[in-house]
């Protein structure tokens, strides 16, 4: 896992600790100052690593921590 994906996972885990259960790409993109293509790669990597479950039924995918 890349350091950027680790940083994104830590960010999501911190948000989950406050009670958040569902996330979108903006939850990573804005705080870390990333572009959409970079965030898409991070989300794909976190999904491949088994850290998140992505729901693609929406135009903008949503995901949850596993």
mmCIF file of C-alpha atoms in Angstrom:
data_model
loop_
_atom_site.group_PDB
_atom_site.id
_atom_site.type_symbol
_atom_site.label_atom_id
_atom_site.label_comp_id
_atom_site.label_asym_id
_atom_site.label_seq_id
_atom_site.Cartn_x
_atom_site.Cartn_y
_atom_site.Cartn_z
ATOM 1 C CA UNK A 1 0.000 0.000 0.000
ATOM 2 C CA UNK A 2 1.354 3.425 -0.918
ATOM 3 C CA UNK A 3 1.963 6.069 1.721
ATOM 4 C CA UNK A 4 -0.809 8.181 0.187
ATOM 5 C CA UNK A 5 -3.310 5.344 0.558
ATOM 6 C CA UNK A 6 -2.187 4.790 4.151
ATOM 7 C CA UNK A 7 -2.731 8.487 4.849
ATOM 8 C CA UNK A 8 -6.205 8.308 3.280
ATOM 9 C CA UNK A 9 -7.070 5.222 5.333
ATOM 10 C CA UNK A 10 -5.965 6.958 8.541
ATOM 11 C CA UNK A 11 -8.143 9.927 7.609
ATOM 12 C CA UNK A 12 -11.163 7.675 7.027
ATOM 13 C CA UNK A 13 -10.541 5.805 10.277
ATOM 14 C CA UNK A 14 -10.411 9.106 12.175
ATOM 15 C CA UNK A 15 -13.724 10.171 10.609
ATOM 16 C CA UNK A 16 -15.219 6.772 11.436
ATOM 17 C CA UNK A 17 -14.185 7.247 15.061
ATOM 18 C CA UNK A 18 -16.497 10.282 15.181
ATOM 19 C CA UNK A 19 -19.442 8.200 13.978
ATOM 20 C CA UNK A 20 -19.248 8.524 10.181
ATOM 21 C CA UNK A 21 -20.163 5.271 8.459
ATOM 22 C CA UNK A 22 -20.296 6.124 4.759
ATOM 23 C CA UNK A 23 -17.781 8.090 2.719
ATOM 24 C CA UNK A 24 -17.339 9.536 -0.758
ATOM 25 C CA UNK A 25 -14.325 10.619 -2.807
ATOM 26 C CA UNK A 26 -14.562 14.189 -1.487
ATOM 27 C CA UNK A 27 -13.883 12.902 2.049
ATOM 28 C CA UNK A 28 -10.364 12.088 0.852
ATOM 29 C CA UNK A 29 -9.934 14.605 -1.957
ATOM 30 C CA UNK A 30 -10.541 17.841 -0.055
ATOM 31 C CA UNK A 31 -8.587 17.246 3.192
ATOM 32 C CA UNK A 32 -5.572 15.828 1.358
ATOM 33 C CA UNK A 33 -5.738 18.275 -1.562
ATOM 34 C CA UNK A 34 -5.818 15.578 -4.232
ATOM 35 C CA UNK A 35 -7.185 15.535 -7.765
ATOM 36 C CA UNK A 36 -10.030 13.252 -8.789
ATOM 37 C CA UNK A 37 -7.801 10.846 -10.780
ATOM 38 C CA UNK A 38 -5.432 10.468 -7.816
ATOM 39 C CA UNK A 39 -8.317 9.866 -5.391
ATOM 40 C CA UNK A 40 -9.773 7.281 -7.772
ATOM 41 C CA UNK A 41 -6.457 5.399 -7.657
ATOM 42 C CA UNK A 42 -6.340 5.627 -3.856
ATOM 43 C CA UNK A 43 -9.898 4.287 -3.561
ATOM 44 C CA UNK A 44 -9.088 1.445 -5.973
ATOM 45 C CA UNK A 45 -6.006 0.557 -3.953
ATOM 46 C CA UNK A 46 -7.886 0.620 -0.638
ATOM 47 C CA UNK A 47 -10.558 -1.622 -2.171
ATOM 48 C CA UNK A 48 -7.956 -4.054 -3.528
ATOM 49 C CA UNK A 49 -6.290 -4.176 -0.108
ATOM 50 C CA UNK A 50 -9.640 -5.049 1.475
ATOM 51 C CA UNK A 51 -9.844 -1.868 3.565
ATOM 52 C CA UNK A 52 -13.068 -0.495 2.067
ATOM 53 C CA UNK A 53 -16.185 -1.779 0.346
ATOM 54 C CA UNK A 54 -17.213 0.380 -2.629
ATOM 55 C CA UNK A 55 -20.876 0.760 -3.627
ATOM 56 C CA UNK A 56 -20.969 1.789 -7.273
ATOM 57 C CA UNK A 57 -24.731 2.030 -7.700
ATOM 58 C CA UNK A 58 -24.544 5.822 -7.426
ATOM 59 C CA UNK A 59 -22.991 8.216 -9.944
ATOM 60 C CA UNK A 60 -20.423 9.144 -7.326
ATOM 61 C CA UNK A 61 -19.395 5.904 -5.612
ATOM 62 C CA UNK A 62 -19.731 5.615 -1.868
ATOM 63 C CA UNK A 63 -17.702 3.356 0.356
ATOM 64 C CA UNK A 64 -17.513 2.006 3.875
ATOM 65 C CA UNK A 65 -14.605 0.796 5.975
ATOM 66 C CA UNK A 66 -14.328 -2.949 6.399
#
